[in-house]
Amino acid sequence: MMLIVVAGSSHPGMAHSIARALGVKARFPMVERFPDGEIHIVAPAVEGTVVYVQTMHPYPNEMLTEMEFAVDLLKEQGAERVIAVVPYLAYTRQDTRHVDGEAVAVRTMLRLLEAAGVNDILSVDIHLHRLGLEDLSAMTSIKLHEVSAVDALAKEAGRFLNKPVVVGPDSESERWAKRAADLLGSNYDVLEKHRISPKEIEIRPKTMDVKGRDVLIIDDIVSTGDTIKKVIESLRARGANKIAAAFTHGVLSGEDAAAGLYRAGADYLVSANTINNEFSRVDVGPIIAGKLKELI
Ligand code: R5P
């Protein structure tokens, strides 16, 4: 069955890369903003299964709204099933009510996308710290699917390092640290991270011996950069040799995020292109295309 790939406005290059790996041509509907900020979309007639590609950065709320409008329109335009490819799925860190009255925003987001007509979501290295993929899938009728950029990231960073120790900043990053270590044939460890507030964290180093060793830090998201920065500082203080950090989603939200990582002592930084940034040298388009072939 031929897949139709339709690009949202956030990441046309990703839609192009996925389509190329699938051997089709992506479609790029006109998405405009009226002077008052309203979104205006004109989409082509479609049929069968449509892959709609929209990452959620920058401006996650804008991208979400555009996705709802576009998917609803694609259903009107003939799509029977819409697989939303959302390489960076925002709101996944808001998965639990910590204080009375707090929004479980990821559930609200999924409900909105369900109402718009999304049947499946395929994303990359989803932030699944408290909940699993099944838990997210159970929130609505949308089926969640995931691929990982970690093998490709570890391979890319590994070219720069000699028999590195792999380090995850917190226990939640263990699944990626283990995967990267397996691929590189090395060992791994995870540190202890405590979030004091959304902007403040504390990293407690373990007694891991990194003196004279190359180190690969692996994480899913770099947002303010504070987490990785603290890990780098702690590794430097323990006499690590070369330090590389590889991460899937370079949100890089702090003004100083990228410079701060180098200042802390990073030698090499690489991310996937789920979000375009200066480090996004790993193209996940072909990885996503491979998974799409399994889903149809
Ligand atoms: C948190 O659990 C994530 O895996 C990342 O470590 C976190 O989102 C990074 O945030 P920041 O760069 O702001 O420290």
PDB file of C-alpha atoms and ligand atoms in Angstrom:
ATOM      1  CA  MET A   1       0.000   0.000   0.000  1.00  0.00           C
ATOM      2  CA  MET A   2       1.366   3.418  -0.898  1.00  0.00           C
ATOM      3  CA  LEU A   3       1.766   5.798   1.994  1.00  0.00           C
ATOM      4  CA  ILE A   4       1.052   9.485   1.666  1.00  0.00           C
ATOM      5  CA  VAL A   5       3.454  11.635   3.680  1.00  0.00           C
ATOM      6  CA  VAL A   6       2.226  15.115   4.582  1.00  0.00           C
ATOM      7  CA  ALA A   7       4.475  17.697   6.238  1.00  0.00           C
ATOM      8  CA  GLY A   8       3.464  19.991   9.080  1.00  0.00           C
ATOM      9  CA  SER A   9       5.225  23.348   9.158  1.00  0.00           C
ATOM     10  CA  SER A  10       7.622  22.531  12.022  1.00  0.00           C
ATOM     11  CA  HIS A  11      10.072  20.226  10.229  1.00  0.00           C
ATOM     12  CA  PRO A  12       9.717  19.918   6.440  1.00  0.00           C
ATOM     13  CA  GLY A  13      13.166  18.310   6.220  1.00  0.00           C
ATOM     14  CA  MET A  14      12.050  15.418   8.425  1.00  0.00           C
ATOM     15  CA  ALA A  15       8.989  14.773   6.224  1.00  0.00           C
ATOM     16  CA  HIS A  16      11.285  14.825   3.194  1.00  0.00           C
ATOM     17  CA  SER A  17      13.745  12.413   4.799  1.00  0.00           C
ATOM     18  CA  ILE A  18      11.005   9.957   5.822  1.00  0.00           C
ATOM     19  CA  ALA A  19       9.374  10.110   2.387  1.00  0.00           C
ATOM     20  CA  ARG A  20      12.701   9.583   0.630  1.00  0.00           C
ATOM     21  CA  ALA A  21      13.406   6.515   2.752  1.00  0.00           C
ATOM     22  CA  LEU A  22       9.932   5.218   1.847  1.00  0.00           C
ATOM     23  CA  GLY A  23      10.492   5.907  -1.837  1.00  0.00           C
ATOM     24  CA  VAL A  24       7.671   8.452  -2.138  1.00  0.00           C
ATOM     25  CA  LYS A  25       7.442  12.224  -2.419  1.00  0.00           C
ATOM     26  CA  ALA A  26       6.222  14.147   0.629  1.00  0.00           C
ATOM     27  CA  ARG A  27       3.491  16.739   0.262  1.00  0.00           C
ATOM     28  CA  PHE A  28       3.929  20.170   1.775  1.00  0.00           C
ATOM     29  CA  PRO A  29       0.557  21.849   2.325  1.00  0.00           C
ATOM     30  CA  MET A  30       0.369  25.601   2.608  1.00  0.00           C
ATOM     31  CA  VAL A  31       0.318  26.625   6.272  1.00  0.00           C
ATOM     32  CA  GLU A  32      -0.059  30.342   6.886  1.00  0.00           C
ATOM     33  CA  ARG A  33      -0.707  32.535   9.879  1.00  0.00           C
ATOM     34  CA  PHE A  34      -3.257  35.293   9.456  1.00  0.00           C
ATOM     35  CA  PRO A  35      -2.219  38.690  10.833  1.00  0.00           C
ATOM     36  CA  ASP A  36      -4.141  37.975  14.045  1.00  0.00           C
ATOM     37  CA  GLY A  37      -2.295  34.674  14.507  1.00  0.00           C
ATOM     38  CA  GLU A  38      -4.968  32.257  13.281  1.00  0.00           C
ATOM     39  CA  ILE A  39      -3.656  29.218  11.409  1.00  0.00           C
ATOM     40  CA  HIS A  40      -4.829  28.747   7.822  1.00  0.00           C
ATOM     41  CA  ILE A  41      -4.164  25.403   6.087  1.00  0.00           C
ATOM     42  CA  VAL A  42      -4.977  24.141   2.610  1.00  0.00           C
ATOM     43  CA  ALA A  43      -4.419  20.374   2.240  1.00  0.00           C
ATOM     44  CA  PRO A  44      -4.627  18.151  -0.845  1.00  0.00           C
ATOM     45  CA  ALA A  45      -7.136  15.325  -1.334  1.00  0.00           C
ATOM     46  CA  VAL A  46      -5.699  12.125   0.159  1.00  0.00           C
ATOM     47  CA  GLU A  47      -6.688   8.509   0.649  1.00  0.00           C
ATOM     48  CA  GLY A  48      -5.816   5.455   2.731  1.00  0.00           C
ATOM     49  CA  THR A  49      -3.146   5.803   5.395  1.00  0.00           C
ATOM     50  CA  VAL A  50      -1.634   9.244   5.747  1.00  0.00           C
ATOM     51  CA  VAL A  51       1.567   9.955   7.668  1.00  0.00           C
ATOM     52  CA  TYR A  52       1.469  13.470   9.079  1.00  0.00           C
ATOM     53  CA  VAL A  53       4.854  14.751  10.264  1.00  0.00           C
ATOM     54  CA  GLN A  54       5.021  17.446  12.933  1.00  0.00           C
ATOM     55  CA  THR A  55       7.614  17.811  15.647  1.00  0.00           C
ATOM     56  CA  MET A  56       6.678  19.826  18.745  1.00  0.00           C
ATOM     57  CA  HIS A  57       9.441  22.381  18.929  1.00  0.00           C
ATOM     58  CA  PRO A  58       9.765  25.310  18.944  1.00  0.00           C
ATOM     59  CA  TYR A  59       6.427  26.578  20.260  1.00  0.00           C
ATOM     60  CA  PRO A  60       4.857  23.240  21.294  1.00  0.00           C
ATOM     61  CA  ASN A  61       1.414  24.772  21.710  1.00  0.00           C
ATOM     62  CA  GLU A  62       1.419  26.255  18.203  1.00  0.00           C
ATOM     63  CA  MET A  63       2.606  22.972  16.743  1.00  0.00           C
ATOM     64  CA  LEU A  64      -0.061  21.055  18.623  1.00  0.00           C
ATOM     65  CA  THR A  65      -2.837  23.341  17.413  1.00  0.00           C
ATOM     66  CA  GLU A  66      -1.598  23.127  13.838  1.00  0.00           C
ATOM     67  CA  MET A  67      -1.503  19.329  14.133  1.00  0.00           C
ATOM     68  CA  GLU A  68      -5.122  19.203  15.325  1.00  0.00           C
ATOM     69  CA  PHE A  69      -6.307  21.444  12.472  1.00  0.00           C
ATOM     70  CA  ALA A  70      -4.270  19.536   9.878  1.00  0.00           C
ATOM     71  CA  VAL A  71      -5.319  16.044  10.984  1.00  0.00           C
ATOM     72  CA  ASP A  72      -8.987  16.992  11.133  1.00  0.00           C
ATOM     73  CA  LEU A  73      -8.652  18.436   7.624  1.00  0.00           C
ATOM     74  CA  LEU A  74      -6.812  15.353   6.307  1.00  0.00           C
ATOM     75  CA  LYS A  75      -9.619  13.146   7.587  1.00  0.00           C
ATOM     76  CA  GLU A  76     -12.105  15.376   5.725  1.00  0.00           C
ATOM     77  CA  GLN A  77      -9.887  15.173   2.667  1.00  0.00           C
ATOM     78  CA  GLY A  78     -10.129  11.375   2.548  1.00  0.00           C
ATOM     79  CA  ALA A  79      -7.599   9.907   5.019  1.00  0.00           C
ATOM     80  CA  GLU A  80      -8.813   6.642   6.561  1.00  0.00           C
ATOM     81  CA  ARG A  81      -6.019   6.355   9.082  1.00  0.00           C
ATOM     82  CA  VAL A  82      -3.650   9.084  10.234  1.00  0.00           C
ATOM     83  CA  ILE A  83      -0.311   8.146  11.727  1.00  0.00           C
ATOM     84  CA  ALA A  84       1.088  11.274  13.361  1.00  0.00           C
ATOM     85  CA  VAL A  85       4.880  11.120  13.294  1.00  0.00           C
ATOM     86  CA  VAL A  86       5.904  13.419  16.133  1.00  0.00           C
ATOM     87  CA  PRO A  87       9.694  12.994  16.442  1.00  0.00           C
ATOM     88  CA  TYR A  88       9.801  15.144  19.582  1.00  0.00           C
ATOM     89  CA  LEU A  89       6.636  14.561  21.593  1.00  0.00           C
ATOM     90  CA  ALA A  90       6.240  17.449  24.022  1.00  0.00           C
ATOM     91  CA  TYR A  91       4.292  17.349  27.288  1.00  0.00           C
ATOM     92  CA  THR A  92       5.489  13.844  28.188  1.00  0.00           C
ATOM     93  CA  ARG A  93       7.228  15.211  31.288  1.00  0.00           C
ATOM     94  CA  GLN A  94       3.809  16.300  32.593  1.00  0.00           C
ATOM     95  CA  ASP A  95       2.520  12.775  33.066  1.00  0.00           C
ATOM     96  CA  THR A  96       1.630  12.785  36.758  1.00  0.00           C
ATOM     97  CA  ARG A  97      -0.304  14.965  39.196  1.00  0.00           C
ATOM     98  CA  HIS A  98       2.217  16.012  41.839  1.00  0.00           C
ATOM     99  CA  VAL A  99       0.018  18.583  43.593  1.00  0.00           C
ATOM    100  CA  ASP A 100      -3.717  18.844  43.917  1.00  0.00           C
ATOM    101  CA  GLY A 101      -5.284  20.380  40.826  1.00  0.00           C
ATOM    102  CA  GLU A 102      -2.224  20.014  38.598  1.00  0.00           C
ATOM    103  CA  ALA A 103      -2.906  19.133  34.930  1.00  0.00           C
ATOM    104  CA  VAL A 104      -1.794  15.770  33.598  1.00  0.00           C
ATOM    105  CA  ALA A 105      -1.019  17.617  30.386  1.00  0.00           C
ATOM    106  CA  VAL A 106       0.114  14.621  28.335  1.00  0.00           C
ATOM    107  CA  ARG A 107      -3.344  13.063  28.755  1.00  0.00           C
ATOM    108  CA  THR A 108      -5.068  16.277  27.703  1.00  0.00           C
ATOM    109  CA  MET A 109      -2.794  16.490  24.662  1.00  0.00           C
ATOM    110  CA  LEU A 110      -3.624  12.911  23.658  1.00  0.00           C
ATOM    111  CA  ARG A 111      -7.357  13.568  24.098  1.00  0.00           C
ATOM    112  CA  LEU A 112      -7.127  16.619  21.833  1.00  0.00           C
ATOM    113  CA  LEU A 113      -5.270  14.647  19.168  1.00  0.00           C
ATOM    114  CA  GLU A 114      -7.756  11.791  19.450  1.00  0.00           C
ATOM    115  CA  ALA A 115     -10.630  14.229  18.923  1.00  0.00           C
ATOM    116  CA  ALA A 116      -8.851  15.603  15.844  1.00  0.00           C
ATOM    117  CA  GLY A 117      -8.700  12.091  14.351  1.00  0.00           C
ATOM    118  CA  VAL A 118      -5.166  10.835  15.068  1.00  0.00           C
ATOM    119  CA  ASN A 119      -5.100   7.013  15.043  1.00  0.00           C
ATOM    120  CA  ASP A 120      -1.435   6.372  15.839  1.00  0.00           C
ATOM    121  CA  ILE A 121       1.510   8.374  17.117  1.00  0.00           C
ATOM    122  CA  LEU A 122       5.051   7.344  16.236  1.00  0.00           C
ATOM    123  CA  SER A 123       7.772   9.152  18.151  1.00  0.00           C
ATOM    124  CA  VAL A 124      11.453   8.842  19.026  1.00  0.00           C
ATOM    125  CA  ASP A 125      12.872   8.073  22.483  1.00  0.00           C
ATOM    126  CA  ILE A 126       9.735   9.118  24.321  1.00  0.00           C
ATOM    127  CA  HIS A 127      10.249  10.510  27.822  1.00  0.00           C
ATOM    128  CA  LEU A 128       8.785   7.499  29.645  1.00  0.00           C
ATOM    129  CA  HIS A 129      10.044   7.975  33.166  1.00  0.00           C
ATOM    130  CA  ARG A 130       7.041   7.213  35.324  1.00  0.00           C
ATOM    131  CA  LEU A 131       4.685   5.722  32.754  1.00  0.00           C
ATOM    132  CA  GLY A 132       5.279   3.112  30.060  1.00  0.00           C
ATOM    133  CA  LEU A 133       4.229   3.190  26.412  1.00  0.00           C
ATOM    134  CA  GLU A 134       1.240   1.006  27.331  1.00  0.00           C
ATOM    135  CA  ASP A 135       0.148   3.495  30.000  1.00  0.00           C
ATOM    136  CA  LEU A 136       0.187   6.329  27.473  1.00  0.00           C
ATOM    137  CA  SER A 137      -1.645   4.151  24.925  1.00  0.00           C
ATOM    138  CA  ALA A 138      -4.283   3.316  27.551  1.00  0.00           C
ATOM    139  CA  MET A 139      -5.137   7.010  28.044  1.00  0.00           C
ATOM    140  CA  THR A 140      -6.997   7.251  24.704  1.00  0.00           C
ATOM    141  CA  SER A 141      -7.696   5.152  21.604  1.00  0.00           C
ATOM    142  CA  ILE A 142      -4.455   6.415  19.991  1.00  0.00           C
ATOM    143  CA  LYS A 143      -1.805   3.722  19.641  1.00  0.00           C
ATOM    144  CA  LEU A 144       1.645   4.899  20.663  1.00  0.00           C
ATOM    145  CA  HIS A 145       4.770   3.572  18.901  1.00  0.00           C
ATOM    146  CA  GLU A 146       8.406   4.353  19.531  1.00  0.00           C
ATOM    147  CA  VAL A 147      11.762   4.080  17.783  1.00  0.00           C
ATOM    148  CA  SER A 148      15.163   4.929  19.208  1.00  0.00           C
ATOM    149  CA  ALA A 149      17.968   7.121  17.956  1.00  0.00           C
ATOM    150  CA  VAL A 150      20.376   5.802  20.567  1.00  0.00           C
ATOM    151  CA  ASP A 151      22.142   3.201  18.400  1.00  0.00           C
ATOM    152  CA  ALA A 152      22.853   5.788  15.727  1.00  0.00           C
ATOM    153  CA  LEU A 153      23.904   8.376  18.324  1.00  0.00           C
ATOM    154  CA  ALA A 154      26.243   5.959  20.092  1.00  0.00           C
ATOM    155  CA  LYS A 155      27.777   4.955  16.779  1.00  0.00           C
ATOM    156  CA  GLU A 156      28.328   8.588  15.801  1.00  0.00           C
ATOM    157  CA  ALA A 157      29.813   9.627  19.172  1.00  0.00           C
ATOM    158  CA  GLY A 158      31.745   6.362  19.445  1.00  0.00           C
ATOM    159  CA  ARG A 159      33.870   7.330  16.416  1.00  0.00           C
ATOM    160  CA  PHE A 160      35.336  10.082  18.546  1.00  0.00           C
ATOM    161  CA  LEU A 161      35.998   8.052  21.703  1.00  0.00           C
ATOM    162  CA  ASN A 162      38.246   5.221  22.780  1.00  0.00           C
ATOM    163  CA  LYS A 163      36.501   2.395  24.704  1.00  0.00           C
ATOM    164  CA  PRO A 164      34.210   4.868  26.509  1.00  0.00           C
ATOM    165  CA  VAL A 165      32.328   4.348  29.753  1.00  0.00           C
ATOM    166  CA  VAL A 166      28.673   5.209  29.108  1.00  0.00           C
ATOM    167  CA  VAL A 167      26.980   7.393  31.706  1.00  0.00           C
ATOM    168  CA  GLY A 168      23.280   8.164  32.138  1.00  0.00           C
ATOM    169  CA  PRO A 169      22.431  11.236  34.272  1.00  0.00           C
ATOM    170  CA  ASP A 170      19.645   9.484  36.203  1.00  0.00           C
ATOM    171  CA  SER A 171      18.058   6.089  36.730  1.00  0.00           C
ATOM    172  CA  GLU A 172      15.468   6.848  34.031  1.00  0.00           C
ATOM    173  CA  SER A 173      18.178   7.114  31.403  1.00  0.00           C
ATOM    174  CA  GLU A 174      19.338   3.566  32.156  1.00  0.00           C
ATOM    175  CA  ARG A 175      17.526   2.016  29.185  1.00  0.00           C
ATOM    176  CA  TRP A 176      19.457   4.293  26.793  1.00  0.00           C
ATOM    177  CA  ALA A 177      22.786   4.028  28.620  1.00  0.00           C
ATOM    178  CA  LYS A 178      22.574   0.228  28.580  1.00  0.00           C
ATOM    179  CA  ARG A 179      21.670   0.174  24.907  1.00  0.00           C
ATOM    180  CA  ALA A 180      24.570   2.467  23.977  1.00  0.00           C
ATOM    181  CA  ALA A 181      27.014   0.439  26.101  1.00  0.00           C
ATOM    182  CA  ASP A 182      25.853  -2.816  24.491  1.00  0.00           C
ATOM    183  CA  LEU A 183      26.399  -1.346  21.058  1.00  0.00           C
ATOM    184  CA  LEU A 184      29.880  -0.051  21.930  1.00  0.00           C
ATOM    185  CA  GLY A 185      30.816  -3.198  23.832  1.00  0.00           C
ATOM    186  CA  SER A 186      31.516  -1.177  26.993  1.00  0.00           C
ATOM    187  CA  ASN A 187      30.120  -0.786  30.495  1.00  0.00           C
ATOM    188  CA  TYR A 188      27.685   1.818  31.793  1.00  0.00           C
ATOM    189  CA  ASP A 189      26.531   3.493  34.977  1.00  0.00           C
ATOM    190  CA  VAL A 190      23.761   5.879  35.957  1.00  0.00           C
ATOM    191  CA  LEU A 191      24.105   8.776  38.361  1.00  0.00           C
ATOM    192  CA  GLU A 192      21.653  10.001  40.976  1.00  0.00           C
ATOM    193  CA  LYS A 193      19.707  13.060  39.931  1.00  0.00           C
ATOM    194  CA  HIS A 194      17.329  15.021  42.122  1.00  0.00           C
ATOM    195  CA  ARG A 195      15.142  17.728  40.655  1.00  0.00           C
ATOM    196  CA  ILE A 196      14.724  20.499  43.203  1.00  0.00           C
ATOM    197  CA  SER A 197      12.511  22.625  40.867  1.00  0.00           C
ATOM    198  CA  PRO A 198      11.823  22.701  37.073  1.00  0.00           C
ATOM    199  CA  LYS A 199      14.968  24.816  36.748  1.00  0.00           C
ATOM    200  CA  GLU A 200      17.167  23.399  39.494  1.00  0.00           C
ATOM    201  CA  ILE A 201      18.729  19.984  39.824  1.00  0.00           C
ATOM    202  CA  GLU A 202      21.331  18.266  41.902  1.00  0.00           C
ATOM    203  CA  ILE A 203      23.485  15.422  40.568  1.00  0.00           C
ATOM    204  CA  ARG A 204      25.039  13.074  43.090  1.00  0.00           C
ATOM    205  CA  PRO A 205      28.063  11.405  41.597  1.00  0.00           C
ATOM    206  CA  LYS A 206      28.564   7.699  42.194  1.00  0.00           C
ATOM    207  CA  THR A 207      31.890   6.167  42.998  1.00  0.00           C
ATOM    208  CA  MET A 208      32.431   5.243  39.382  1.00  0.00           C
ATOM    209  CA  ASP A 209      36.054   5.328  38.265  1.00  0.00           C
ATOM    210  CA  VAL A 210      36.385   7.457  35.156  1.00  0.00           C
ATOM    211  CA  LYS A 211      39.950   8.660  35.706  1.00  0.00           C
ATOM    212  CA  GLY A 212      41.734   8.685  32.356  1.00  0.00           C
ATOM    213  CA  ARG A 213      38.739   7.129  30.603  1.00  0.00           C
ATOM    214  CA  ASP A 214      36.730   8.497  27.676  1.00  0.00           C
ATOM    215  CA  VAL A 215      33.082   8.963  28.627  1.00  0.00           C
ATOM    216  CA  LEU A 216      29.878   9.039  26.616  1.00  0.00           C
ATOM    217  CA  ILE A 217      26.943  10.720  28.382  1.00  0.00           C
ATOM    218  CA  ILE A 218      23.596   9.694  26.985  1.00  0.00           C
ATOM    219  CA  ASP A 219      20.182  11.255  27.624  1.00  0.00           C
ATOM    220  CA  ASP A 220      16.846  11.730  25.897  1.00  0.00           C
ATOM    221  CA  ILE A 221      16.325  15.479  26.292  1.00  0.00           C
ATOM    222  CA  VAL A 222      18.665  18.401  26.755  1.00  0.00           C
ATOM    223  CA  SER A 223      16.482  21.345  27.685  1.00  0.00           C
ATOM    224  CA  THR A 224      18.184  23.974  29.847  1.00  0.00           C
ATOM    225  CA  GLY A 225      21.339  21.870  29.631  1.00  0.00           C
ATOM    226  CA  ASP A 226      21.756  21.902  33.418  1.00  0.00           C
ATOM    227  CA  THR A 227      21.580  18.134  33.791  1.00  0.00           C
ATOM    228  CA  ILE A 228      24.332  17.378  31.285  1.00  0.00           C
ATOM    229  CA  LYS A 229      26.376  20.352  32.466  1.00  0.00           C
ATOM    230  CA  LYS A 230      26.429  19.040  36.029  1.00  0.00           C
ATOM    231  CA  VAL A 231      27.359  15.555  34.830  1.00  0.00           C
ATOM    232  CA  ILE A 232      30.224  16.943  32.744  1.00  0.00           C
ATOM    233  CA  GLU A 233      31.517  18.995  35.676  1.00  0.00           C
ATOM    234  CA  SER A 234      31.425  15.979  37.930  1.00  0.00           C
ATOM    235  CA  LEU A 235      33.232  13.800  35.360  1.00  0.00           C
ATOM    236  CA  ARG A 236      35.881  16.477  34.815  1.00  0.00           C
ATOM    237  CA  ALA A 237      36.421  16.676  38.579  1.00  0.00           C
ATOM    238  CA  ARG A 238      37.010  12.920  38.571  1.00  0.00           C
ATOM    239  CA  GLY A 239      39.689  13.107  35.874  1.00  0.00           C
ATOM    240  CA  ALA A 240      37.789  11.837  32.837  1.00  0.00           C
ATOM    241  CA  ASN A 241      39.615  12.035  29.518  1.00  0.00           C
ATOM    242  CA  LYS A 242      37.463  12.922  26.465  1.00  0.00           C
ATOM    243  CA  ILE A 243      33.811  13.625  27.221  1.00  0.00           C
ATOM    244  CA  ALA A 244      31.067  13.373  24.610  1.00  0.00           C
ATOM    245  CA  ALA A 245      27.357  13.874  25.160  1.00  0.00           C
ATOM    246  CA  ALA A 246      24.767  12.370  22.844  1.00  0.00           C
ATOM    247  CA  PHE A 247      21.089  13.141  23.201  1.00  0.00           C
ATOM    248  CA  THR A 248      18.015  12.568  21.118  1.00  0.00           C
ATOM    249  CA  HIS A 249      16.092  15.815  21.538  1.00  0.00           C
ATOM    250  CA  GLY A 250      18.056  19.053  21.587  1.00  0.00           C
ATOM    251  CA  VAL A 251      15.403  21.349  23.028  1.00  0.00           C
ATOM    252  CA  LEU A 252      18.171  23.715  24.174  1.00  0.00           C
ATOM    253  CA  SER A 253      15.725  26.096  25.776  1.00  0.00           C
ATOM    254  CA  GLY A 254      18.121  28.121  27.899  1.00  0.00           C
ATOM    255  CA  GLU A 255      19.837  30.994  26.086  1.00  0.00           C
ATOM    256  CA  ASP A 256      23.181  29.665  27.220  1.00  0.00           C
ATOM    257  CA  ALA A 257      22.380  25.957  26.879  1.00  0.00           C
ATOM    258  CA  ALA A 258      24.819  25.036  24.097  1.00  0.00           C
ATOM    259  CA  ALA A 259      27.693  27.285  25.197  1.00  0.00           C
ATOM    260  CA  GLY A 260      27.229  26.100  28.784  1.00  0.00           C
ATOM    261  CA  LEU A 261      27.921  22.494  27.776  1.00  0.00           C
ATOM    262  CA  TYR A 262      31.216  23.408  26.141  1.00  0.00           C
ATOM    263  CA  ARG A 263      32.115  25.678  29.030  1.00  0.00           C
ATOM    264  CA  ALA A 264      31.575  22.793  31.421  1.00  0.00           C
ATOM    265  CA  GLY A 265      34.132  20.797  29.448  1.00  0.00           C
ATOM    266  CA  ALA A 266      32.328  18.827  26.722  1.00  0.00           C
ATOM    267  CA  ASP A 267      34.579  17.760  23.853  1.00  0.00           C
ATOM    268  CA  TYR A 268      31.914  16.530  21.471  1.00  0.00           C
ATOM    269  CA  LEU A 269      28.147  17.026  21.286  1.00  0.00           C
ATOM    270  CA  VAL A 270      25.734  15.250  19.004  1.00  0.00           C
ATOM    271  CA  SER A 271      21.963  14.976  18.832  1.00  0.00           C
ATOM    272  CA  ALA A 272      19.336  13.483  16.572  1.00  0.00           C
ATOM    273  CA  ASN A 273      17.351  15.752  14.231  1.00  0.00           C
ATOM    274  CA  THR A 274      13.990  15.253  15.960  1.00  0.00           C
ATOM    275  CA  ILE A 275      14.565  18.964  16.607  1.00  0.00           C
ATOM    276  CA  ASN A 276      16.918  20.831  14.320  1.00  0.00           C
ATOM    277  CA  ASN A 277      19.869  22.361  16.137  1.00  0.00           C
ATOM    278  CA  GLU A 278      23.583  22.824  15.644  1.00  0.00           C
ATOM    279  CA  PHE A 279      24.325  19.317  16.952  1.00  0.00           C
ATOM    280  CA  SER A 280      21.663  17.385  15.016  1.00  0.00           C
ATOM    281  CA  ARG A 281      23.848  15.231  12.832  1.00  0.00           C
ATOM    282  CA  VAL A 282      21.877  11.980  13.231  1.00  0.00           C
ATOM    283  CA  ASP A 283      18.949  11.740  10.815  1.00  0.00           C
ATOM    284  CA  VAL A 284      16.140   9.645  12.277  1.00  0.00           C
ATOM    285  CA  GLY A 285      14.079   9.844   9.051  1.00  0.00           C
ATOM    286  CA  PRO A 286      15.184   6.390   7.814  1.00  0.00           C
ATOM    287  CA  ILE A 287      14.660   4.869  11.302  1.00  0.00           C
ATOM    288  CA  ILE A 288      11.101   6.245  11.393  1.00  0.00           C
ATOM    289  CA  ALA A 289      10.467   5.038   7.834  1.00  0.00           C
ATOM    290  CA  GLY A 290      11.558   1.512   8.851  1.00  0.00           C
ATOM    291  CA  LYS A 291       9.006   1.469  11.673  1.00  0.00           C
ATOM    292  CA  LEU A 292       6.269   2.877   9.418  1.00  0.00           C
ATOM    293  CA  LYS A 293       6.750  -0.082   7.072  1.00  0.00           C
ATOM    294  CA  GLU A 294       5.956  -2.383  10.020  1.00  0.00           C
ATOM    295  CA  LEU A 295       2.853  -0.390  10.979  1.00  0.00           C
ATOM    296  CA  ILE A 296       1.039  -0.523   7.646  1.00  0.00           C
TER     297      ILE A 296
HETATM  298  C1  R5P B   1      14.755  14.251  32.608  1.00  0.00           C
HETATM  299  O1  R5P B   1      14.407  13.360  33.316  1.00  0.00           O
HETATM  300  C2  R5P B   1      15.255  14.117  31.226  1.00  0.00           C
HETATM  301  O2  R5P B   1      15.639  12.832  30.902  1.00  0.00           O
HETATM  302  C3  R5P B   1      16.386  15.084  30.965  1.00  0.00           C
HETATM  303  O3  R5P B   1      17.490  14.705  31.753  1.00  0.00           O
HETATM  304  C4  R5P B   1      15.953  16.476  31.291  1.00  0.00           C
HETATM  305  O4  R5P B   1      14.751  16.797  30.662  1.00  0.00           O
HETATM  306  C5  R5P B   1      17.013  17.477  30.918  1.00  0.00           C
HETATM  307  O5  R5P B   1      16.603  18.758  31.284  1.00  0.00           O
HETATM  308  P1  R5P B   1      17.630  19.931  31.478  1.00  0.00           P
HETATM  309  O6  R5P B   1      18.501  19.993  30.262  1.00  0.00           O
HETATM  310  O7  R5P B   1      16.753  21.147  31.612  1.00  0.00           O
HETATM  311  O8  R5P B   1      18.404  19.688  32.721  1.00  0.00           O
END
